[in-house]
mmCIF file of C-alpha atoms in Angstrom:
data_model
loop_
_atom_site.group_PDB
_atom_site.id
_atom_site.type_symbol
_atom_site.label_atom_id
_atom_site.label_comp_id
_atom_site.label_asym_id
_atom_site.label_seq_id
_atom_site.Cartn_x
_atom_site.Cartn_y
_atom_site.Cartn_z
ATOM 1 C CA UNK A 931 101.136 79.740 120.784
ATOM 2 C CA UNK A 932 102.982 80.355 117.260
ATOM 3 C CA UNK A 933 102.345 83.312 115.026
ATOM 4 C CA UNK A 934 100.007 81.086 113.236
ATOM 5 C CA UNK A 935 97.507 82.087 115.796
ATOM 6 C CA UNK A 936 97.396 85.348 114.873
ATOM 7 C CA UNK A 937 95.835 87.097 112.076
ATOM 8 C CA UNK A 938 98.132 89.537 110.382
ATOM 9 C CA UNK A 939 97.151 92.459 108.403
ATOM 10 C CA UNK A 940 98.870 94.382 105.718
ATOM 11 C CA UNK A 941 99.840 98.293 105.909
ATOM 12 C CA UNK A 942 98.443 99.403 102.983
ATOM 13 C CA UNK A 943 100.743 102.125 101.344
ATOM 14 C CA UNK A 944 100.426 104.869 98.569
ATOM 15 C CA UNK A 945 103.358 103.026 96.043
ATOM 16 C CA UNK A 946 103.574 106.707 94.681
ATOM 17 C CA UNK A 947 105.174 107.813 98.278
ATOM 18 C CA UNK A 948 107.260 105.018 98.318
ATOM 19 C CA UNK A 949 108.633 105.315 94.812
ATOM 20 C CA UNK A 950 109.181 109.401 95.668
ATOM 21 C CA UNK A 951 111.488 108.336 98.873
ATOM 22 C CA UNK A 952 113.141 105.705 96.253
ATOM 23 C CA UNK A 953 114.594 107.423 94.031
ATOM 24 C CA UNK A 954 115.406 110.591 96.579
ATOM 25 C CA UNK A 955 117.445 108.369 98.930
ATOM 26 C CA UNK A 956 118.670 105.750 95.917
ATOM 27 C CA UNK A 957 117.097 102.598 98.036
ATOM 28 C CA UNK A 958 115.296 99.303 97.027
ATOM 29 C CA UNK A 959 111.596 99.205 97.125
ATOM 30 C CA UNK A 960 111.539 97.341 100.183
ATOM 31 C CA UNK A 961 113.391 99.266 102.527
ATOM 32 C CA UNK A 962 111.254 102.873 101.191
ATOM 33 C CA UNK A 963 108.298 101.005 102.277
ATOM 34 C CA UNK A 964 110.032 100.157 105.777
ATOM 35 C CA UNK A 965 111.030 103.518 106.042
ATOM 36 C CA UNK A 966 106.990 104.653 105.503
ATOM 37 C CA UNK A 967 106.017 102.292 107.906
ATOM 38 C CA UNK A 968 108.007 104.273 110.289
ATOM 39 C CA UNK A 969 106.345 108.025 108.851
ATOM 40 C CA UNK A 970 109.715 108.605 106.694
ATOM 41 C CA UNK A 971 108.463 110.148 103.674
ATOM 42 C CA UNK A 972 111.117 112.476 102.157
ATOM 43 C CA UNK A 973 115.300 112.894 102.204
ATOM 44 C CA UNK A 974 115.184 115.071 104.932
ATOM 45 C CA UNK A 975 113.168 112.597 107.586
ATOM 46 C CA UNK A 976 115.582 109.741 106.555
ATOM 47 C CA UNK A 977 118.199 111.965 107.078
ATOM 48 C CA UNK A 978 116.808 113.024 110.517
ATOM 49 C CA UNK A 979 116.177 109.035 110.900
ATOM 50 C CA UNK A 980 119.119 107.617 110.582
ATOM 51 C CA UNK A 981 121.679 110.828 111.442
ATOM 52 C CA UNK A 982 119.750 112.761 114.340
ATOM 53 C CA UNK A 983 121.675 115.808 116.187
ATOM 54 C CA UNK A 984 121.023 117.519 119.208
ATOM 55 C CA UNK A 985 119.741 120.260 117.128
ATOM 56 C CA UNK A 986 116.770 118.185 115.812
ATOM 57 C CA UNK A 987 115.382 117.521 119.417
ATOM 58 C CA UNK A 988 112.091 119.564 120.154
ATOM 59 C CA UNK A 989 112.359 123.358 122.147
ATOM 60 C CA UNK A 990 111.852 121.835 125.727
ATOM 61 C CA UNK A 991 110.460 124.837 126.456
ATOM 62 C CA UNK A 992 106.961 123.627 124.773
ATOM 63 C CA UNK A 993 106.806 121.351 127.410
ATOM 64 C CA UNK A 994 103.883 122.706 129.768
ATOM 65 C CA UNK A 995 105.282 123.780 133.115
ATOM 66 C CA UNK A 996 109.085 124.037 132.185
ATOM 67 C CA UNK A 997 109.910 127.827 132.130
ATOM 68 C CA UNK A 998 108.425 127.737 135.653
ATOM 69 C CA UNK A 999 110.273 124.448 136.506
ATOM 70 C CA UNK A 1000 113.792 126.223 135.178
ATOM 71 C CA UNK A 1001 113.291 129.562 136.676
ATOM 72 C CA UNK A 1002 112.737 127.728 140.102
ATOM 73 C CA UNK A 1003 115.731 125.415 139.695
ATOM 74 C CA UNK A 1004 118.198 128.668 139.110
ATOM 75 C CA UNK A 1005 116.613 130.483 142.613
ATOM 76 C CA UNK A 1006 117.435 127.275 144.629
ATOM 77 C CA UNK A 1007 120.883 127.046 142.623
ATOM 78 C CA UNK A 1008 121.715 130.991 143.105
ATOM 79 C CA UNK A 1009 120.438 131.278 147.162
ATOM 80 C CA UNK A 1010 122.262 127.569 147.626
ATOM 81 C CA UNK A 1011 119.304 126.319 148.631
ATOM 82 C CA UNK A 1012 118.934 122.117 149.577
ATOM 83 C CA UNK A 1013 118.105 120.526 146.461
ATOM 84 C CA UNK A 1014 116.401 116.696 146.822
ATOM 85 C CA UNK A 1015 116.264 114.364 143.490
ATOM 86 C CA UNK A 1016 113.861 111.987 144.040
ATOM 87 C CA UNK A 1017 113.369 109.008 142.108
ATOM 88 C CA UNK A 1018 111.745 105.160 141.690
ATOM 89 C CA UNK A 1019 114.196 102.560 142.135
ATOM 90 C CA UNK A 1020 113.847 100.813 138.713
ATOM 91 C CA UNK A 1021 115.922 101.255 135.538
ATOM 92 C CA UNK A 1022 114.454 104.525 134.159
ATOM 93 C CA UNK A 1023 113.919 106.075 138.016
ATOM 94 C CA UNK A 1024 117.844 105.107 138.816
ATOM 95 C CA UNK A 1025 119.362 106.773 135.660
ATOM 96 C CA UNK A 1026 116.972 110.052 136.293
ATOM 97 C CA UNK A 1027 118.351 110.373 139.816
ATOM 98 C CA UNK A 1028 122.164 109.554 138.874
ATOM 99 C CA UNK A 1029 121.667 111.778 135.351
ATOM 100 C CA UNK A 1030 120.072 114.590 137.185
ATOM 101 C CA UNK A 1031 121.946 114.478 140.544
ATOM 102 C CA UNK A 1032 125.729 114.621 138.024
ATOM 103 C CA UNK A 1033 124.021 118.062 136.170
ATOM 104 C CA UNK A 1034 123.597 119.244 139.680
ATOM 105 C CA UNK A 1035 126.787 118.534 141.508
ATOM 106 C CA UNK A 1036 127.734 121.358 138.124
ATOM 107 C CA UNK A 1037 126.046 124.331 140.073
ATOM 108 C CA UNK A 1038 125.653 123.214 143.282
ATOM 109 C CA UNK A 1039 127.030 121.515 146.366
ATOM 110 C CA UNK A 1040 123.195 121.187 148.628
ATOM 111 C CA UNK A 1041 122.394 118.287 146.507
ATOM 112 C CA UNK A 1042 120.693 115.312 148.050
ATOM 113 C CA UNK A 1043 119.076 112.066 146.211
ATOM 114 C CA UNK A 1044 116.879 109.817 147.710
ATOM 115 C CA UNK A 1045 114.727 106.667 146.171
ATOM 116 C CA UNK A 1046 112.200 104.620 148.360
ATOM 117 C CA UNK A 1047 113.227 100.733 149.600
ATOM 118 C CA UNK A 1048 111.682 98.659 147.211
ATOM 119 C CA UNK A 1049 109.859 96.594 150.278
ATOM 120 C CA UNK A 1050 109.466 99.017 152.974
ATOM 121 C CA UNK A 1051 108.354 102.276 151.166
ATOM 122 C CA UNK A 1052 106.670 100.741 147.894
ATOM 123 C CA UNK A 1053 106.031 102.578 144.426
ATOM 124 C CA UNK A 1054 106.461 106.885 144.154
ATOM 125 C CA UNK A 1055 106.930 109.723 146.788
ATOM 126 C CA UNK A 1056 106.798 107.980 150.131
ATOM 127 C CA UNK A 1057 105.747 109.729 153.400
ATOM 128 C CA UNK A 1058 108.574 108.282 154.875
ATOM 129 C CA UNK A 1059 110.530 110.442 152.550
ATOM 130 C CA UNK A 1060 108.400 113.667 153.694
ATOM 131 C CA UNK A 1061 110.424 112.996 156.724
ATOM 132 C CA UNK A 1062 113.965 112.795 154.912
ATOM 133 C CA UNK A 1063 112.990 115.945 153.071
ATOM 134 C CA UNK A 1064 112.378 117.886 156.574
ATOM 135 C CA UNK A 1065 115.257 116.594 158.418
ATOM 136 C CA UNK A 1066 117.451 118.046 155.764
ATOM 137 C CA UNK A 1067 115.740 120.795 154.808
ATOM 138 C CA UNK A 1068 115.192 120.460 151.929
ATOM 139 C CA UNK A 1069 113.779 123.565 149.415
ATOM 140 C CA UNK A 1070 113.245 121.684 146.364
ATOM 141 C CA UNK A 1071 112.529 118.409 145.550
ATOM 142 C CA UNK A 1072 112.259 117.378 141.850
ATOM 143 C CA UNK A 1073 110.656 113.837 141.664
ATOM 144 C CA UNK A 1074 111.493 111.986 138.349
ATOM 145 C CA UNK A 1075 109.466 109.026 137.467
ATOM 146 C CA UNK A 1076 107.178 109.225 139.944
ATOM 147 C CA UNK A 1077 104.587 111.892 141.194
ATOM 148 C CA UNK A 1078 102.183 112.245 138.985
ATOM 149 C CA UNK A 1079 99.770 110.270 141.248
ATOM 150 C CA UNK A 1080 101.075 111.003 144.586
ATOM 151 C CA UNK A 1081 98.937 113.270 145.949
ATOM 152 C CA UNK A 1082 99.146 112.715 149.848
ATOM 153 C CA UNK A 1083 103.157 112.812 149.695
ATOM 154 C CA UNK A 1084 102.829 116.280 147.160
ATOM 155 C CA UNK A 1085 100.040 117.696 149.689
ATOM 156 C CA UNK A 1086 102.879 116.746 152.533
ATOM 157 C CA UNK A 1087 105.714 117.998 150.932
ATOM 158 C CA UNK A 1088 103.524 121.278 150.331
ATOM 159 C CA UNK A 1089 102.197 121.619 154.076
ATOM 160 C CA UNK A 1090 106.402 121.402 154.745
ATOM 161 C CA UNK A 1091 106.806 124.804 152.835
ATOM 162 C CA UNK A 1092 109.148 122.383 150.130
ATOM 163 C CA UNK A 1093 108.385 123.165 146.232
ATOM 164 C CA UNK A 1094 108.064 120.431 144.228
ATOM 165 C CA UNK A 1095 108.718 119.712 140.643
ATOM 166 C CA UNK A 1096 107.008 116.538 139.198
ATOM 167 C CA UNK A 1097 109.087 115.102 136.063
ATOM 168 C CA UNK A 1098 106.316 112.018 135.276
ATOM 169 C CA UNK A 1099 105.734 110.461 131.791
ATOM 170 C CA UNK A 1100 102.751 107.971 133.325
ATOM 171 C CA UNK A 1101 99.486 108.489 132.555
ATOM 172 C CA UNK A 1102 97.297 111.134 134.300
ATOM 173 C CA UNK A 1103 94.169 110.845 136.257
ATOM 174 C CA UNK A 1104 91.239 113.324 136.828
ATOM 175 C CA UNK A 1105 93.160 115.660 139.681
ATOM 176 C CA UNK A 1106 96.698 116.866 139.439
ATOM 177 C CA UNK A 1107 99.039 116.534 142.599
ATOM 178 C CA UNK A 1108 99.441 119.576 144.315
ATOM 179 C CA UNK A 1109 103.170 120.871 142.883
ATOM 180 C CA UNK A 1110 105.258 123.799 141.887
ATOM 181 C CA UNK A 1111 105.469 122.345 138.360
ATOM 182 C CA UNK A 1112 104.480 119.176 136.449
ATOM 183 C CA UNK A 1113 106.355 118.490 133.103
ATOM 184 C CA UNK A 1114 104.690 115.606 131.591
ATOM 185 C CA UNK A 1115 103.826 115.986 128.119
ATOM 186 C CA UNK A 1116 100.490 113.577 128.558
ATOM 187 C CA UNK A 1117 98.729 116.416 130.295
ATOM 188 C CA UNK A 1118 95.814 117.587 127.965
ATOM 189 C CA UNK A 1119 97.113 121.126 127.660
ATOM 190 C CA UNK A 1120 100.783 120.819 126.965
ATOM 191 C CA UNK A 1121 101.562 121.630 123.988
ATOM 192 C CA UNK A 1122 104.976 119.623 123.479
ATOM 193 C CA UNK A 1123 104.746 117.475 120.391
ATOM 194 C CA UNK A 1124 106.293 113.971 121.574
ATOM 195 C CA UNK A 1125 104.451 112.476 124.585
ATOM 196 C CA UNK A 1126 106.514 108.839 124.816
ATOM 197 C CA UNK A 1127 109.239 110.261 126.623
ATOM 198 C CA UNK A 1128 110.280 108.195 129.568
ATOM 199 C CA UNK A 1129 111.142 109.481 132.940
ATOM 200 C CA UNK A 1130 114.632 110.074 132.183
ATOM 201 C CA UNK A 1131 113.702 111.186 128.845
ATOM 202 C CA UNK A 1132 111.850 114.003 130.537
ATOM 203 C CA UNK A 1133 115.018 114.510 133.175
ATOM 204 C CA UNK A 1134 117.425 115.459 130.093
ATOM 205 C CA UNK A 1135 114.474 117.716 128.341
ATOM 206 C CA UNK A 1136 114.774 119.757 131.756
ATOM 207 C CA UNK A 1137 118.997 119.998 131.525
ATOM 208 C CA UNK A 1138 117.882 121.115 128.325
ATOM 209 C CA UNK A 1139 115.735 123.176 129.129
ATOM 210 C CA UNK A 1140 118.547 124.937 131.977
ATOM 211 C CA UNK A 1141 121.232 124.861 129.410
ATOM 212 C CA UNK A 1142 119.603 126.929 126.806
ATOM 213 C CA UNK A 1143 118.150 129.506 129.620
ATOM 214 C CA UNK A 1144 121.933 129.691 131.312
ATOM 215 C CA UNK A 1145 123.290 129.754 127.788
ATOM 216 C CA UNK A 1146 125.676 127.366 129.167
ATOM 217 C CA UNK A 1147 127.989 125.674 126.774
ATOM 218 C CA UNK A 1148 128.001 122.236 128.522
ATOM 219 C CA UNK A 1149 128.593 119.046 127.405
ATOM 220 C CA UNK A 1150 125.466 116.740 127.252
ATOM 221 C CA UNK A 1151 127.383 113.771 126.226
ATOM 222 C CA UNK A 1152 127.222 112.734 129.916
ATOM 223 C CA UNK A 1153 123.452 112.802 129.992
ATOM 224 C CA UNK A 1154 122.204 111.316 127.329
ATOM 225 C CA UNK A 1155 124.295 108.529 128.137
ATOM 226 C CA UNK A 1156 121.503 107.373 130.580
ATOM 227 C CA UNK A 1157 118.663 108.742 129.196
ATOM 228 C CA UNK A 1158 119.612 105.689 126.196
ATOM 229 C CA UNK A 1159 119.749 103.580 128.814
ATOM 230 C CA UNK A 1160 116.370 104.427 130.661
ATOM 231 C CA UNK A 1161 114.629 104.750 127.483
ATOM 232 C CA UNK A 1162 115.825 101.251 126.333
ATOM 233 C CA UNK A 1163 115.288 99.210 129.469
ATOM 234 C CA UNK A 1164 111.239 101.262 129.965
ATOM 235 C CA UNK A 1165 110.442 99.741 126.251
ATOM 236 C CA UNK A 1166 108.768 103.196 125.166
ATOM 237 C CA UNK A 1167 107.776 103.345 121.640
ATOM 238 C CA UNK A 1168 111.690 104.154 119.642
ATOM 239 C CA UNK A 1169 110.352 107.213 117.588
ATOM 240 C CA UNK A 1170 111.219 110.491 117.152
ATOM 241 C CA UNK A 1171 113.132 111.650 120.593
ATOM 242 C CA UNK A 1172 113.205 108.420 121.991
ATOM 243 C CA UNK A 1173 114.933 106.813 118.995
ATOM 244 C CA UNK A 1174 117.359 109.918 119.238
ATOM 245 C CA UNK A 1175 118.178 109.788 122.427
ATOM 246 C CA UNK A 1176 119.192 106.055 122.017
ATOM 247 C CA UNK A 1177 121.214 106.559 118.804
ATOM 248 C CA UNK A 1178 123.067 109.442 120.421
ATOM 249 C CA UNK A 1179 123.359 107.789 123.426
ATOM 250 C CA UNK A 1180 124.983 104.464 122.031
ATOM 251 C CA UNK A 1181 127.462 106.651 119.920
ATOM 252 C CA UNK A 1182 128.342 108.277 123.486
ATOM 253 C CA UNK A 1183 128.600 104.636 124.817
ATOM 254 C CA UNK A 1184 130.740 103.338 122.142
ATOM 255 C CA UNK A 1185 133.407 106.270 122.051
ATOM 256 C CA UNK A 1186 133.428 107.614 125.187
ATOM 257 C CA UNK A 1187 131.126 105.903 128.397
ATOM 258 C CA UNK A 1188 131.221 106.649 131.791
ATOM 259 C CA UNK A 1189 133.714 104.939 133.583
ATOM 260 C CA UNK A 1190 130.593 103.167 135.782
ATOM 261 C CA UNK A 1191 129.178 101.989 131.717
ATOM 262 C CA UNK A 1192 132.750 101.026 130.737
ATOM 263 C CA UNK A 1193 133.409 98.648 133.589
ATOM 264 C CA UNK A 1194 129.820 96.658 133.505
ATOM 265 C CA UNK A 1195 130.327 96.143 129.904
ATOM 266 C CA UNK A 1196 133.776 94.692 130.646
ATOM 267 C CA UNK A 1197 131.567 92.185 133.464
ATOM 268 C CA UNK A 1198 129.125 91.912 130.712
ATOM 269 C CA UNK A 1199 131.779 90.887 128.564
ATOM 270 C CA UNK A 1200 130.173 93.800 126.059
ATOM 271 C CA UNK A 1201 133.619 94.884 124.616
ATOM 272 C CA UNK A 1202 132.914 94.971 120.796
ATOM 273 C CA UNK A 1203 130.086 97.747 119.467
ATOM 274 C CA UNK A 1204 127.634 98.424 122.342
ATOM 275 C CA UNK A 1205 123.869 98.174 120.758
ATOM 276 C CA UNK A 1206 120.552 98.520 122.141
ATOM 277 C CA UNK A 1207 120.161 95.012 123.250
ATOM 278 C CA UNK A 1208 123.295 95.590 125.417
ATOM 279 C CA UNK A 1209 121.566 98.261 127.123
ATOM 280 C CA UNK A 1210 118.652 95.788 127.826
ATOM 281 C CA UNK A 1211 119.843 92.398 128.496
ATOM 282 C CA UNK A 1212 123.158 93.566 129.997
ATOM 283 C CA UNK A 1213 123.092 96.500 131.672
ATOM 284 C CA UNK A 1214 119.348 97.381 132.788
ATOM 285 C CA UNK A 1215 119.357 93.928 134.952
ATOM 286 C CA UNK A 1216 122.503 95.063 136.694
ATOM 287 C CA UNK A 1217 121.137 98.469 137.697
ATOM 288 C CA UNK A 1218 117.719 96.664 138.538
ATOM 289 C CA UNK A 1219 119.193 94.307 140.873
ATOM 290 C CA UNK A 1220 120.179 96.210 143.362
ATOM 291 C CA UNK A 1221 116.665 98.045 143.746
ATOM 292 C CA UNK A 1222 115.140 93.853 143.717
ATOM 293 C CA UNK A 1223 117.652 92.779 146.344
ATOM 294 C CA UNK A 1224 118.998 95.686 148.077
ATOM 295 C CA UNK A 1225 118.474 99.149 147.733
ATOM 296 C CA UNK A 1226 118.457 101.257 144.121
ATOM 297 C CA UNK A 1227 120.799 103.491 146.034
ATOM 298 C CA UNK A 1228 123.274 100.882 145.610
ATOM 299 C CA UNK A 1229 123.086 101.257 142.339
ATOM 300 C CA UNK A 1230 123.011 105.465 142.008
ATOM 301 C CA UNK A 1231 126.067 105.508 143.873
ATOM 302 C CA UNK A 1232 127.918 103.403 141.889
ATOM 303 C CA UNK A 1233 126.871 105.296 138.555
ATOM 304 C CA UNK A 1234 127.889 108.897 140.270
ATOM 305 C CA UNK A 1235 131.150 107.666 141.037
ATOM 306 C CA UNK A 1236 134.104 108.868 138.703
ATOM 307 C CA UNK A 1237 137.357 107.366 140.723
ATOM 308 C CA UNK A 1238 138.492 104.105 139.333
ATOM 309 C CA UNK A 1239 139.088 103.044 143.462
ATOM 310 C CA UNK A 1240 136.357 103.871 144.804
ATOM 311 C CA UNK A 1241 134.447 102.507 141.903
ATOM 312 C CA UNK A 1242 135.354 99.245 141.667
ATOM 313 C CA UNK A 1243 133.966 97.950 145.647
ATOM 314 C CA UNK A 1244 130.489 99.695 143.992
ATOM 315 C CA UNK A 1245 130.728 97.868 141.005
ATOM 316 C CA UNK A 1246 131.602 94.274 142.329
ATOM 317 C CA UNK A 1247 128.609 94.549 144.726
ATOM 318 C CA UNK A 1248 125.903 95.274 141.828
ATOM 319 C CA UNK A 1249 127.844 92.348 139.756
ATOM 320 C CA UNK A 1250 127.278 90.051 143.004
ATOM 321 C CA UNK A 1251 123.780 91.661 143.756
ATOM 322 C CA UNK A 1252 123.142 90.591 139.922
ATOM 323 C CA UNK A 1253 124.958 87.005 139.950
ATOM 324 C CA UNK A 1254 122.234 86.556 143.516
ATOM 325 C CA UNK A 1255 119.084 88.244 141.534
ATOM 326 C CA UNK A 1256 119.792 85.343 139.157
ATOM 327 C CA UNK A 1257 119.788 82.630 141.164
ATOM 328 C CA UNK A 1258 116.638 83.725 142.775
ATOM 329 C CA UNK A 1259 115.049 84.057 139.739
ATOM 330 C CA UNK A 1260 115.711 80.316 138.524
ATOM 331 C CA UNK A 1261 114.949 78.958 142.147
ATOM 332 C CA UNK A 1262 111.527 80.823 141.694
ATOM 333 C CA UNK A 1263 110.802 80.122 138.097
ATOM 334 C CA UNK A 1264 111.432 76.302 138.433
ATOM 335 C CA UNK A 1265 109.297 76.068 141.211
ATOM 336 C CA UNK A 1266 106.178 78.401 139.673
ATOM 337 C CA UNK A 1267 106.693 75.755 136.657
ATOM 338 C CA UNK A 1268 106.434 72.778 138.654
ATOM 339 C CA UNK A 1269 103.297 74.195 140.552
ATOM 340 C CA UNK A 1270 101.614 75.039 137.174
ATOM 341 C CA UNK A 1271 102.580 71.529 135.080
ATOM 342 C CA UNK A 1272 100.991 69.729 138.439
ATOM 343 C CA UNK A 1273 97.522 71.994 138.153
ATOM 344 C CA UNK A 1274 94.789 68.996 136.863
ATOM 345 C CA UNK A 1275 92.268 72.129 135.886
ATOM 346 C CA UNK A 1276 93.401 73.520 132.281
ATOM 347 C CA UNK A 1277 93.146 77.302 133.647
ATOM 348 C CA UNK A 1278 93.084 80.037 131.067
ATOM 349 C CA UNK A 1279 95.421 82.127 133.469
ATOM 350 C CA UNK A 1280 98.489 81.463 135.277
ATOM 351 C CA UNK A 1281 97.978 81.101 139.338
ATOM 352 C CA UNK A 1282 101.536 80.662 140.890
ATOM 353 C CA UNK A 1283 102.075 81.181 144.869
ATOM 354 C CA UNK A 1284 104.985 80.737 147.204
ATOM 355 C CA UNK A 1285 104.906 82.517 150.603
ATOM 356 C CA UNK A 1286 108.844 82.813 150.770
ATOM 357 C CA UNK A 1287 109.282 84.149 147.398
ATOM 358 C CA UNK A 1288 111.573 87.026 147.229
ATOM 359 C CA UNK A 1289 108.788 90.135 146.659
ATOM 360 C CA UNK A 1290 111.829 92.246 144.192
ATOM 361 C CA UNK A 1291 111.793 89.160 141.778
ATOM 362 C CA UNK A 1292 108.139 87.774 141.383
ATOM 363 C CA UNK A 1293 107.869 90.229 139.008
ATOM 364 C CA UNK A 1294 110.695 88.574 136.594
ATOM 365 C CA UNK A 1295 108.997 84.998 137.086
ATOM 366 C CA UNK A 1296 105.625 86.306 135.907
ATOM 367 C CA UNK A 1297 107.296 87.105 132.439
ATOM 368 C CA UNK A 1298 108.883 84.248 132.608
ATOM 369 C CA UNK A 1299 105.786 82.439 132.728
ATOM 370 C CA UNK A 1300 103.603 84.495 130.340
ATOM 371 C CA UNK A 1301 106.904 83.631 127.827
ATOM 372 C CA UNK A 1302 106.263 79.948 129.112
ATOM 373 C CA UNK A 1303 102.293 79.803 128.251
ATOM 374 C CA UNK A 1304 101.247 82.704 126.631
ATOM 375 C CA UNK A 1305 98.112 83.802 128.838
ATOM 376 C CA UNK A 1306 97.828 85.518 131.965
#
């Protein structure tokens, strides 16, 4: 299918808006209208557009459910209460855990992460991980990524006597999980003004969120290093926080990355200017690999770990965890190809089967094929 197929459509735009951000910014027609297409009217947007600071970003604190969320985090952090970050074992739910688990290890040393086996646990809060949470007591658990719909686990974790703080940007159903606090800005009654946060997006509004209540004068340069990441590799809309976060977070990434960021770029053989289709094609399959083929712990480990020895085992497994996810993925793809070209019915979706196929990359080969014949 070519973009002949399709029938495009013109934005229509008031020229007077476009000539105003003209002549304020000194720009040629075309890029003003751009710029409009993307709700830049005036010199102060495009300033805010191209040269965000951590001073634009919303007050977290208009985020439903987030003074409650804070004030809960500081009790378990002053009585050294067992903290649990919980998180999904893709992209956006491995940075959260890593991100938020780093801000932690700050203020406290009861911090425990945990993220469900890809095959044996499935999607969100397991029950299996009920059991983790008891066996080491656990007081808190905050669950990024996930939650939002996991009502037995958050009835569980409840009946436990654990508080639970849901950090979800998916969409919400009728009920609400049964929780200490829910920051997700899609609920009807929160009031915060950007709801296309990711997961991680919504982790580093809650360090935030801490920050401004502790008044502490901490660097967030660490952070928003893989919020950029998460919010890259979970394609949300790049607007407003999102496209901040990413901007900031490349700058971070090009001056000054984590040591785990600074050696897969070196594997990635990323060494010039890091841009957002680094993030996506080079780095988000390495941290995704390990959840497909092994365990997403694999991969939190690796970026929590600042020692350049201890480092580098972590680093060469999720390179050869990678190099394998690869191979698996061609195997699979040239055999879902072959079964489709040998299909006599024309179909108008795509019906590709193979009992052995590895359950952590079918997922890959469906794109693949949707790339391949456009239906699906």
């Amino acid at each position: 299918m070519s973009a002949l197929n399709y029938k495009w459509t013109h934005n229509l735009q008031d020229k007077n808006t476009s000539q105003v951000l003209q002549n304020s910014l000194n720009i040629p027609e075309n890029v003003a209208s751009l710029l409009n297409n993307r709700d830049v009217f005036d010199y102060d947007q495009a300033k805010q557009f191209f040269r965000p600071k951590l001073s634009d970003f919303y007050d977290p604190f208009l985020m439903k459910g987030m003074l409650e969320a804070v004030i809960r985090l500081e009790k378990a952090i002053e009585l050294n209460q067992n903290i649990a970050v919980y998180g999904d074992y893709d992209v956006d739910g491995t940075c959260s855990v890593a991100m938020f688990s780093r801000f932690l290890n700050h203020f406290s040393k009861n911090v425990h992460f945990y993220q469900p086996d890809r095959h044996k646990e499935g999607y969100g809060i397991s029950l299996e991980s009920v059991k983790w949470m008891a066996s080491k007591n656990i007081d808190l658990v905050v669950a990024l990524d996930c939650g939002i719909r996991d009502f037995k686990a958050a009835k569980k974790i409840k009946e436990a006597n654990i508080d639970l703080i849901i950090c979800d940007h998916h969409m919400i159903g009728d009920e609400l999980p049964e929780s200490f606090s829910i920051l997700n800005p899609k609920q009807d009654d929160c009031s915060y003004p950007f709801k296309d946060l990711c997961g991680c997006g919504i982790g580093f509004k809650f360090i935030q969120a801490y920050s401004k209540h502790q008044n502490l004068n901490i660097d967030l340069n660490e952070f928003i290093q893989f919020a950029a990441i998460a919010t890259a590799a979970d394609v949300v809309p790049l607007k407003e926080e999102n496209r901040w976060i990413l901007k900031l977070g490349i700058e971070v990434l090009n001056k000054s990355p984590l040591l785990c960021f600074k050696d897969m770029f070196f594997n990635a053989k990323r060494q010039k200017i890091i841009q957002s289709s680094d993030l996506v094609f080079a780095i988000a399959p390495r941290i995704n690999a390990a959840g497909r083929l092994s365990h997403a712990l694999r991969a939190t480990e690796m970026l929590m770990d600042d020692n350049v020895k201890t480092l580098k085992p972590k680093v060469q497994f999720i390179e050869k965890i990678n190099k394998e996810r690869k191979e698996v993925d061609e195997k699979i793809t040239e055999k879902a190809l072959s079964q489709i070209k040998n299909q006599k019915e024309k179909k108008v979706t795509t019906v590709a089967y193979g009992e052995k196929w590895h359950k952590g990359v079918v997922g890959i080969v469906a794109s693949r094929l949707m790339e391949s014949y456009y239906r699906p």
